[in-house]
XYZ file of C-alpha atoms in Angstrom:
660
model
C 6.930 -5.671 40.446
C 10.953 -6.192 40.276
C 12.549 -8.916 41.264
C 14.771 -9.472 44.387
C 18.178 -9.003 43.790
C 18.939 -12.355 44.993
C 17.664 -13.847 41.702
C 19.103 -11.160 39.882
C 22.564 -12.197 41.333
C 22.597 -15.634 40.443
C 22.433 -15.555 36.764
C 25.635 -12.992 36.280
C 27.625 -16.159 35.275
C 25.758 -19.293 33.906
C 24.768 -21.944 36.833
C 26.255 -25.872 37.253
C 24.226 -28.495 35.035
C 21.049 -29.745 36.569
C 20.754 -33.540 36.868
C 17.728 -34.097 34.257
C 19.560 -35.878 31.457
C 16.090 -35.955 29.444
C 15.919 -34.583 25.840
C 13.214 -30.985 25.797
C 10.404 -30.776 24.080
C 10.593 -28.159 21.737
C 7.780 -26.437 19.967
C 8.570 -24.079 17.004
C 6.298 -20.916 16.237
C 6.882 -19.405 12.860
C 4.329 -17.219 11.054
C 4.821 -18.270 7.697
C 3.444 -16.703 4.321
C 0.927 -18.586 1.955
C 2.300 -21.322 0.142
C 2.489 -20.429 -3.025
C 5.330 -20.324 -5.326
C 8.908 -19.949 -4.601
C 7.621 -18.775 -1.067
C 6.437 -22.214 -0.697
C 9.737 -23.914 -1.635
C 11.814 -21.858 0.615
C 9.113 -22.482 3.471
C 8.617 -26.079 2.840
C 12.276 -27.055 3.194
C 13.005 -24.921 6.383
C 10.375 -26.498 8.231
C 10.874 -29.994 6.784
C 14.757 -29.282 8.102
C 12.980 -28.527 11.387
C 10.568 -31.808 11.613
C 13.502 -33.913 10.473
C 15.825 -32.846 13.417
C 13.774 -34.639 16.466
C 11.016 -36.341 17.255
C 10.837 -34.337 20.162
C 10.024 -30.894 17.750
C 6.613 -29.573 17.317
C 5.866 -26.754 15.036
C 3.097 -24.512 15.441
C 1.984 -21.746 12.671
C 0.401 -18.255 13.427
C -1.918 -17.912 10.425
C -5.124 -17.556 9.085
C -4.485 -18.325 5.909
C -6.249 -21.081 4.195
C -3.000 -22.778 2.325
C -1.177 -22.609 5.442
C -4.214 -24.547 6.837
C -3.847 -26.611 4.178
C 0.031 -27.279 4.196
C 0.137 -28.090 8.228
C -2.889 -31.087 7.479
C -0.321 -33.331 5.912
C 1.945 -33.140 8.910
C -0.491 -34.589 11.374
C 0.076 -33.804 15.093
C 3.563 -32.632 14.434
C 2.343 -29.269 12.656
C -0.407 -27.442 13.772
C -2.403 -23.868 13.248
C -2.513 -20.949 15.691
C -5.423 -18.641 14.058
C -6.004 -16.833 17.796
C -3.335 -14.080 17.703
C -3.926 -10.385 17.184
C -3.152 -9.601 13.079
C -3.626 -6.235 11.747
C -6.232 -6.250 8.993
C -3.966 -6.652 5.941
C -3.273 -10.390 7.655
C 0.318 -9.211 9.621
C 0.584 -10.922 12.706
C 1.487 -8.882 15.982
C 4.730 -10.010 17.950
C 3.800 -9.383 20.602
C 0.912 -11.630 20.597
C 3.333 -14.305 18.937
C 5.367 -14.055 21.982
C 2.741 -14.191 24.593
C 1.022 -17.205 22.699
C 4.754 -18.732 22.765
C 4.870 -18.415 26.645
C 1.981 -19.857 26.996
C 3.539 -23.200 25.733
C 3.832 -25.999 27.848
C 6.769 -27.767 25.676
C 10.033 -27.139 27.758
C 11.570 -25.095 25.327
C 9.645 -22.374 22.521
C 11.510 -20.964 19.907
C 10.627 -18.078 17.368
C 12.086 -18.632 14.073
C 11.199 -16.577 10.519
C 9.555 -19.083 8.267
C 12.063 -19.899 5.919
C 14.781 -20.065 7.986
C 16.767 -23.323 7.904
C 18.361 -25.423 10.364
C 21.332 -27.852 10.828
C 21.082 -30.625 13.906
C 23.749 -28.463 15.907
C 20.572 -26.522 17.076
C 19.210 -29.732 18.781
C 22.900 -30.270 20.588
C 22.578 -26.172 21.606
C 19.356 -26.528 23.010
C 20.275 -29.852 24.765
C 23.186 -28.242 26.122
C 21.253 -24.800 27.124
C 18.617 -26.932 28.671
C 20.737 -28.709 31.144
C 21.546 -25.105 32.750
C 20.016 -24.975 36.610
C 18.488 -21.218 35.458
C 16.428 -19.565 33.255
C 18.170 -18.276 29.633
C 17.041 -16.835 26.544
C 19.356 -17.915 23.413
C 19.482 -15.688 20.765
C 20.944 -16.735 17.309
C 21.323 -14.160 13.919
C 20.731 -15.810 10.863
C 23.474 -16.703 7.510
C 22.005 -15.559 4.404
C 23.320 -17.415 1.650
C 22.609 -16.882 -2.277
C 22.464 -20.211 -3.527
C 21.779 -23.679 -1.866
C 22.382 -26.827 -4.206
C 21.212 -29.251 -1.700
C 17.477 -30.651 -0.882
C 15.813 -33.231 1.863
C 15.447 -36.540 1.123
C 11.715 -38.024 1.886
C 12.154 -38.728 5.440
C 13.637 -35.250 5.705
C 16.789 -36.484 7.928
C 19.314 -36.454 5.054
C 20.611 -33.733 2.799
C 21.034 -34.536 -0.871
C 22.797 -32.983 -3.456
C 21.458 -31.909 -7.319
C 23.362 -35.076 -7.813
C 21.213 -37.346 -6.099
C 24.230 -38.243 -3.771
C 24.055 -37.568 0.455
C 26.057 -34.857 1.753
C 26.990 -35.522 5.347
C 26.380 -32.712 7.732
C 30.056 -31.720 8.192
C 30.381 -31.213 4.239
C 27.220 -29.227 4.342
C 28.728 -26.849 7.057
C 32.063 -26.240 5.035
C 29.788 -25.478 2.360
C 27.990 -22.861 4.138
C 31.054 -21.648 6.054
C 32.629 -20.890 2.186
C 29.062 -19.473 0.687
C 26.966 -17.834 4.057
C 27.385 -14.513 5.109
C 26.259 -13.342 8.576
C 24.396 -10.657 9.534
C 24.612 -10.395 13.186
C 22.707 -6.571 13.143
C 20.322 -7.946 10.830
C 16.607 -8.444 12.027
C 16.625 -12.020 11.188
C 16.968 -13.386 14.970
C 15.948 -16.925 16.330
C 14.661 -16.542 19.501
C 14.810 -19.322 22.105
C 13.693 -19.762 25.712
C 13.033 -22.582 28.542
C 10.120 -22.780 30.227
C 11.027 -21.599 33.527
C 10.168 -19.203 35.917
C 11.128 -15.635 35.189
C 10.065 -13.505 32.481
C 11.850 -12.379 29.602
C 12.335 -8.843 30.110
C 10.493 -6.393 32.608
C 7.694 -4.602 31.286
C 5.597 -4.942 28.522
C 6.082 -5.991 24.907
C 4.825 -3.193 22.695
C 2.434 -3.954 19.536
C 5.127 -4.481 17.040
C 4.339 -5.701 13.757
C 6.425 -9.052 13.166
C 8.621 -8.700 10.310
C 8.924 -5.085 10.061
C 11.982 -4.115 12.551
C 12.876 -3.921 15.738
C 11.226 -6.531 17.621
C 13.757 -8.986 17.990
C 16.548 -6.352 18.991
C 14.353 -4.913 21.484
C 13.427 -8.205 23.168
C 17.330 -8.597 23.051
C 17.888 -4.977 24.556
C 15.379 -5.086 27.160
C 16.006 -8.858 28.436
C 20.036 -7.586 29.139
C 19.012 -4.543 30.848
C 16.524 -6.277 32.607
C 18.733 -9.133 33.554
C 16.521 -11.682 34.905
C 17.245 -13.883 32.619
C 20.895 -15.550 31.390
C 21.390 -13.945 27.681
C 23.217 -16.705 25.297
C 24.902 -15.307 21.999
C 24.200 -18.940 20.031
C 25.286 -17.657 16.660
C 28.362 -19.608 16.308
C 26.453 -23.193 17.773
C 23.447 -23.000 15.654
C 23.840 -23.373 12.103
C 20.224 -21.034 10.858
C 20.633 -19.654 7.087
C 18.321 -18.643 4.716
C 18.181 -17.876 0.786
C 18.168 -13.768 0.720
C 16.067 -13.964 -2.403
C 13.100 -13.843 0.094
C 15.017 -11.357 1.833
C 14.759 -8.580 -0.753
C 10.722 -8.083 -0.238
C 10.338 -8.010 3.740
C 13.826 -7.869 5.113
C 15.858 -5.023 3.284
C 13.066 -2.614 3.736
C 14.186 -2.898 7.264
C 17.506 -1.924 6.550
C 18.284 1.736 4.955
C 14.739 2.341 3.762
C 15.313 2.672 0.520
C 13.924 0.127 -2.068
C 11.334 1.546 -4.507
C 8.199 -0.193 -3.213
C 9.182 1.182 0.044
C 6.129 3.554 0.250
C 3.437 0.460 -0.319
C 3.909 -0.693 3.480
C 6.318 2.324 4.754
C 4.126 3.351 7.543
C 3.922 -0.954 9.015
C 7.860 -0.121 9.525
C 7.540 3.520 10.352
C 4.945 2.052 13.247
C 7.756 0.009 14.721
C 9.939 2.857 14.700
C 7.498 4.989 16.935
C 6.788 2.373 18.610
C 10.475 1.558 19.600
C 11.246 5.230 20.401
C 8.398 5.412 22.776
C 8.538 2.219 24.896
C 11.556 0.366 26.365
C 15.440 1.247 26.624
C 15.850 0.592 23.182
C 15.984 4.463 21.852
C 17.673 5.738 25.113
C 21.025 3.631 25.504
C 22.746 0.808 23.656
C 22.335 -2.255 24.822
C 23.904 -3.812 28.583
C 26.166 -6.117 26.558
C 28.068 -6.793 29.575
C 25.600 -9.478 30.561
C 25.701 -10.986 27.163
C 27.379 -14.658 26.567
C 28.780 -16.069 23.620
C 28.101 -19.286 23.706
C 30.702 -21.276 21.266
C 32.115 -24.906 20.835
C 35.885 -25.448 20.822
C 37.738 -28.511 20.525
C 34.438 -30.393 21.378
C 33.388 -28.699 24.458
C 31.186 -26.233 24.694
C 31.721 -22.700 26.810
C 30.333 -19.763 27.790
C 32.352 -16.612 26.876
C 31.880 -13.285 28.573
C 34.092 -10.739 25.960
C 33.235 -8.116 28.053
C 34.431 -9.281 31.338
C 37.622 -11.714 29.678
C 35.943 -14.540 31.302
C 35.567 -18.068 30.218
C 33.128 -20.495 31.647
C 33.649 -24.316 30.233
C 30.374 -26.489 30.392
C 31.566 -29.119 33.136
C 34.952 -28.004 33.859
C 36.047 -27.152 37.726
C 36.952 -23.539 37.000
C 36.270 -20.598 35.256
C 39.336 -19.276 33.224
C 40.361 -15.615 32.585
C 41.044 -14.685 28.507
C 43.933 -12.512 30.379
C 46.609 -15.359 30.785
C 49.221 -13.495 32.214
C 51.478 -15.563 33.801
C 48.774 -18.239 34.889
C 50.214 -22.052 34.146
C 47.768 -23.498 32.183
C 47.380 -27.288 30.852
C 46.765 -28.083 27.356
C 43.313 -28.538 27.405
C 43.254 -24.889 28.359
C 45.333 -23.519 26.543
C 43.447 -24.645 22.966
C 40.136 -23.432 24.336
C 41.851 -19.783 24.975
C 43.389 -20.151 21.433
C 39.875 -20.714 20.087
C 38.123 -18.184 21.853
C 40.473 -15.544 20.916
C 39.516 -16.547 17.118
C 35.944 -16.704 17.910
C 36.253 -13.508 19.912
C 37.427 -11.153 16.866
C 34.603 -12.285 14.471
C 31.174 -10.057 14.381
C 28.260 -11.372 16.908
C 25.037 -9.507 17.994
C 27.250 -7.241 20.864
C 27.860 -3.864 19.688
C 24.583 -3.931 17.139
C 23.103 -0.254 16.733
C 19.449 -0.209 15.593
C 19.474 3.907 15.979
C 19.207 4.449 12.269
C 15.695 2.611 12.612
C 14.391 4.900 15.646
C 13.225 7.406 13.145
C 11.268 10.798 14.558
C 8.019 10.563 13.187
C 5.422 13.524 13.387
C 2.354 11.270 12.027
C 1.911 7.438 10.723
C -0.766 7.329 7.833
C -2.377 4.813 6.044
C -1.877 5.057 2.511
C -5.602 4.521 1.411
C -8.133 6.259 0.429
C -11.965 5.395 2.122
C -12.890 4.252 -1.109
C -10.262 1.478 -1.164
C -10.648 -0.110 2.166
C -14.320 -0.396 1.175
C -13.935 -2.529 -1.712
C -10.923 -4.290 0.452
C -13.136 -4.689 3.751
C -16.661 -4.928 2.394
C -18.494 -8.478 2.236
C -19.791 -10.251 -0.580
C -23.206 -8.319 -0.063
C -20.998 -5.032 -0.309
C -21.595 -4.259 3.470
C -19.581 -2.735 6.142
C -20.212 -2.387 9.418
C -19.042 0.733 10.636
C -17.913 2.220 13.983
C -17.078 6.054 14.865
C -14.674 6.838 17.913
C -12.687 9.189 19.397
C -9.606 8.833 21.768
C -11.377 8.450 24.853
C -13.466 5.908 23.302
C -10.334 3.918 22.340
C -10.374 0.767 24.578
C -13.679 0.289 23.963
C -13.518 0.723 20.539
C -10.619 -2.051 20.909
C -12.801 -4.696 22.883
C -15.365 -3.837 20.330
C -12.711 -5.016 17.032
C -11.653 -8.194 19.222
C -15.029 -9.004 19.416
C -15.968 -8.934 15.698
C -12.497 -10.713 15.065
C -13.867 -13.948 17.733
C -17.033 -14.019 15.439
C -15.275 -13.862 12.770
C -16.323 -10.697 11.232
C -13.586 -8.861 9.200
C -15.757 -6.394 7.147
C -15.411 -3.443 9.264
C -14.210 0.168 9.347
C -13.413 2.740 12.119
C -14.110 6.169 11.397
C -11.836 8.387 13.529
C -12.738 11.677 15.401
C -9.664 12.808 16.059
C -6.011 12.800 15.283
C -4.942 10.606 18.756
C -7.597 7.764 17.983
C -6.450 7.798 14.212
C -2.653 7.144 15.000
C -3.850 4.768 17.816
C -5.429 2.455 15.072
C -2.901 2.458 12.611
C -0.503 1.040 15.076
C -3.266 -1.105 16.484
C -3.859 -2.426 12.629
C -6.885 -1.202 12.085
C -8.320 -0.396 8.819
C -9.276 2.960 9.994
C -9.781 6.578 7.828
C -10.000 10.303 9.467
C -13.397 12.461 8.936
C -12.430 14.854 6.623
C -13.863 17.920 9.299
C -14.331 16.444 12.439
C -15.930 18.526 15.308
C -14.373 21.496 16.740
C -13.737 22.502 20.161
C -14.901 19.104 22.192
C -13.436 17.437 24.805
C -14.093 13.435 24.545
C -13.111 12.935 28.127
C -16.398 14.449 28.840
C -18.152 13.252 25.579
C -21.085 11.770 27.234
C -24.893 12.019 26.434
C -26.618 15.402 26.886
C -23.258 17.230 26.151
C -22.362 19.706 23.607
C -19.523 17.421 22.442
C -21.945 14.340 21.768
C -24.794 16.313 20.152
C -21.725 17.468 17.297
C -20.249 13.482 17.288
C -23.534 11.938 17.093
C -24.166 14.170 13.776
C -20.455 12.937 12.335
C -21.928 9.538 12.365
C -24.799 9.946 9.698
C -22.631 11.669 7.572
C -20.350 9.392 7.108
C -23.003 6.571 6.793
C -24.407 8.532 3.670
C -20.714 9.612 1.854
C -20.325 5.834 2.289
C -24.194 5.142 0.930
C -23.638 6.872 -1.984
C -20.533 4.743 -2.815
C -22.553 1.975 -3.313
C -22.299 -0.074 0.361
C -24.649 -0.929 2.710
C -24.292 0.040 6.177
C -24.921 -1.674 9.724
C -23.643 1.535 12.200
C -22.624 0.483 15.545
C -21.411 2.222 18.235
C -18.341 0.775 20.313
C -20.597 0.329 23.260
C -22.445 -2.251 20.891
C -21.695 -6.013 22.871
C -21.940 -8.414 19.486
C -23.110 -12.304 21.195
C -23.278 -13.122 17.514
C -23.975 -12.200 13.804
C -26.467 -9.810 12.932
C -25.876 -9.252 9.495
C -27.738 -12.127 7.651
C -31.118 -11.076 9.920
C -30.635 -7.325 9.249
C -29.704 -7.836 5.891
C -32.999 -10.042 4.928
C -35.418 -6.773 5.173
C -33.942 -5.757 1.979
C -33.857 -2.175 0.448
C -35.736 0.760 1.155
C -36.120 -0.789 4.978
C -34.066 1.331 7.491
C -33.521 -1.604 10.262
C -32.945 0.625 13.974
C -32.940 -0.807 17.713
C -35.500 0.368 19.999
C -34.561 2.282 22.614
C -37.760 1.917 24.652
C -37.159 0.949 28.499
C -40.717 0.258 29.273
C -41.144 -3.907 28.761
C -44.970 -3.775 27.398
C -46.419 -1.177 24.741
C -44.969 -0.067 21.414
C -41.763 0.421 20.868
C -41.533 2.996 17.999
C -42.932 6.025 20.603
C -41.656 9.463 20.099
C -37.933 9.887 19.847
C -37.192 5.802 20.897
C -35.192 5.135 17.240
C -31.693 4.424 18.796
C -29.121 5.657 16.157
C -26.214 4.011 17.611
C -27.308 0.718 15.931
C -28.993 0.295 12.580
C -28.896 -0.991 9.319
C -28.884 1.040 5.825
C -29.215 -0.807 2.429
C -27.395 1.687 -0.876
C -30.503 2.558 -2.332
C -32.240 5.368 -3.285
C -35.071 5.576 -0.736
C -32.651 5.111 1.849
C -30.119 7.998 0.883
C -32.692 10.526 0.259
C -33.985 9.949 3.452
C -30.647 9.749 5.279
C -30.039 13.531 3.522
C -33.262 14.491 5.120
C -31.831 13.171 8.736
C -28.730 14.744 7.909
C -30.307 18.303 6.712
C -32.423 18.230 9.955
C -29.810 17.498 12.364
C -27.251 20.174 11.038
C -30.229 22.816 12.186
C -30.995 20.621 15.590
C -29.533 21.790 18.602
C -30.035 18.580 19.627
C -28.011 15.329 18.858
C -28.530 13.463 15.677
C -30.828 10.786 17.140
C -34.070 13.065 17.647
C -33.169 13.682 14.100
C -33.834 10.786 12.931
C -36.542 10.392 14.577
C -38.556 13.392 13.706
C -37.363 12.801 10.632
C -38.594 9.581 9.672
C -41.414 9.170 12.276
C -42.521 12.385 12.549
C -42.597 14.648 15.125
C -44.626 13.012 18.121
C -45.000 9.782 15.547
C -47.127 11.263 13.258
C -45.758 8.604 10.794
C -46.089 5.400 13.040
C -47.218 2.031 11.422
C -48.394 -0.591 14.167
C -46.652 -0.656 17.618
C -42.787 -1.354 15.618
C -42.481 0.390 12.045
C -42.715 3.722 10.536
C -43.306 5.142 6.995
C -41.351 8.079 5.778
C -44.439 9.617 3.249
C -42.027 11.753 0.910
C -39.004 9.240 0.438
C -41.422 6.233 1.140
C -38.664 4.344 3.429
C -39.923 2.096 6.264
C -38.391 2.116 9.262
C -38.222 -1.250 11.539
C -37.782 -0.947 15.149
C -35.736 -4.057 16.189
C -37.156 -6.930 18.679
C -35.955 -5.866 21.728
C -35.419 -9.145 23.311
C -32.876 -10.009 19.804
C -31.509 -6.597 20.183
C -31.692 -5.104 23.826
C -30.588 -1.610 24.837
C -29.046 -0.591 28.579
C -32.398 0.085 30.295
C -34.570 -3.442 28.723
C -35.012 -5.939 31.318
C -32.719 -4.922 33.873
C -30.288 -7.054 31.782
C -27.265 -4.967 32.615
C -28.154 -5.917 36.555
C -28.128 -9.812 35.832
C -25.502 -11.587 38.072
C -24.622 -13.831 34.745
C -25.036 -10.546 31.865
C -23.925 -13.036 29.375
C -25.953 -16.161 30.229
C -29.098 -13.987 30.743
C -28.921 -12.716 26.937
C -27.298 -16.166 25.617
C -30.659 -17.696 27.230
C -32.746 -14.663 25.314
C -31.257 -15.648 21.772
C -29.794 -11.927 21.832
C -27.976 -10.636 18.751
C -26.252 -7.681 20.733
C -26.598 -5.872 23.756
C -25.995 -1.935 24.036
C -24.752 -0.491 27.002
C -26.232 2.869 26.345
C -28.642 4.235 29.563
C -25.972 5.037 31.818
C -24.338 8.105 32.489
C -20.618 8.763 31.729
C -17.840 7.048 29.496
C -16.244 5.260 32.883
C -18.976 4.070 34.741
C -19.786 2.771 31.056
C -16.300 0.962 31.196
C -16.914 0.109 34.574
C -19.951 -1.709 33.512
C -18.913 -3.267 30.853
C -15.704 -4.721 32.143
C -16.831 -5.959 35.559
C -20.060 -7.683 33.578
C -17.493 -10.108 31.737
C -18.474 -8.691 28.275
C -15.130 -7.491 27.760
C -12.674 -9.100 24.771
C -9.381 -6.529 25.451
C -6.040 -6.331 27.743
C -5.439 -2.878 28.048
C -2.383 -3.415 29.902
C -1.022 -5.564 27.053
C -2.509 -4.508 23.782
C -3.471 -7.868 22.727
C -7.524 -9.434 22.323
C -8.105 -11.726 24.639
C -7.666 -15.768 23.849
C -9.041 -18.644 25.004
C -5.272 -19.968 25.534
C -3.780 -19.520 28.771
C -1.613 -16.487 29.487
C 1.738 -16.678 30.774
C 2.593 -17.015 34.433
C 5.152 -14.340 34.088
C 1.938 -12.074 33.829
C 2.672 -10.789 37.824
C 6.289 -9.120 37.130
C 4.583 -6.993 34.689
């Protein structure tokens, strides 16, 4: 939805001050690394510098790391941890999720900043002046770097002390920084701040950039300028923010030049951001529209806005604007002083004119540099168990809802097997632990890959082969189709059956009677233990499926329970006589299939299943992917926002959503 032109016209120049003179509440959002060693020292100094600025400043950490949670506890209510944003499987936060959570803040001003960037008191005065503007704004400030900073904060965090123990005033400290700091106006370290107003930051949806891996800050700036919803202010000259560049070596030099020795270890993350920058927004199509960018300056004690592209100055509280082209105009001494000051600052480097074209590399593919063996060792839980999903591109949204649900249950020991190139690339960009199946099925159309089709038959036979491969590597496997909704963690219960037992869902729909009738073993949800008996039995299943013109599900039953159920034991088990594997069919009240008791037709599906004590609910017994997707979304058993590429969270969504 486009904004009316009347809104856009109002922000071509700074508006007059509003009458509200109160100090704004400020929430600073950041994503710290684990507090350890030198990283801890620098982050602690930076965070204490923020908290010492004003009692109106609070800090929110985006992290799931125990050291971050422990650190926050020492600061009481002013510092909190927000773990409920999207992270990659390696723990890198997603920038679009960070921004969305920040936009949902109830504070007057939200700030996004790097965790080791130090702030001085001019940050508060600058934000205070911007807050008085009677319009919505986005403020940016490039950070400076310094190689040595011989100062620390006193115990209350309000005064700076030199190495010799003497207090140092802010003016002396700023003089030191002027001499020692180096500004990188085109670097990726940029402070972002905005008021909690009515207008969005930019038009469109922010892509799933990885935080700290390049481009995302400049993408926001470019889109904010081209959308022209808010007044965009470059406050690089009025906000003292700097960092020690020894920390800069690890993450941020990866972005500038692509040439450090260990680049290949995490290069896919930076390449992923580059790929997204090319696909979305205007950053790859044209340079930012800097004619809408105002420099926020302080000259002679006066705050003013300067549009250097249009050569106009707007002094705050002054009755008229000034032109940088003086040509015969009679000016007062104050006006002359302002113009002289601005002309000096105008010659300095700023964000205006920065280009990120060198970061927008043309990519043929993005590869995760981790083998299946490496992923298994990283992701398996303490019992060496993996939850496995196998998916093609047409099921990517259902895959993400499944992933988001597992994350909500704090289950991280899952892996994704990609059946095609498209789903693999998508999964890598979404931060999933994914690997490609070595011999994917050919001549298939995933858009029509539903039950009974030739595509379905080919795809299902992949799953048992992958499970067998992982079992042989020494890991237990819970195979779960992505259309299975998890209400709670079933792993403790499923693993309790022990070795030589395959635990599987029953596909029987009759409410009474045996649940192990012929071909009622559902191969879309089963637990297999890594032992010789189970492996031998799965090998028989795979061999049977190769010679069958059906899906793999009949092969599971016919092999393990015998054709027509000749190996059945009672109403809920089978015993494969050659390998001595026991197959146990799960209680359908706890593990219902899609046709059991009409659960999907309940008015409140979640409540009905919760009352039964369900661990999971399978979204099967329905024909076609679109119908399946519709049923799950409408039931409320959906955990993923397709439009923003984020997991649904409990924190409120921003009121700007209607503009996207």
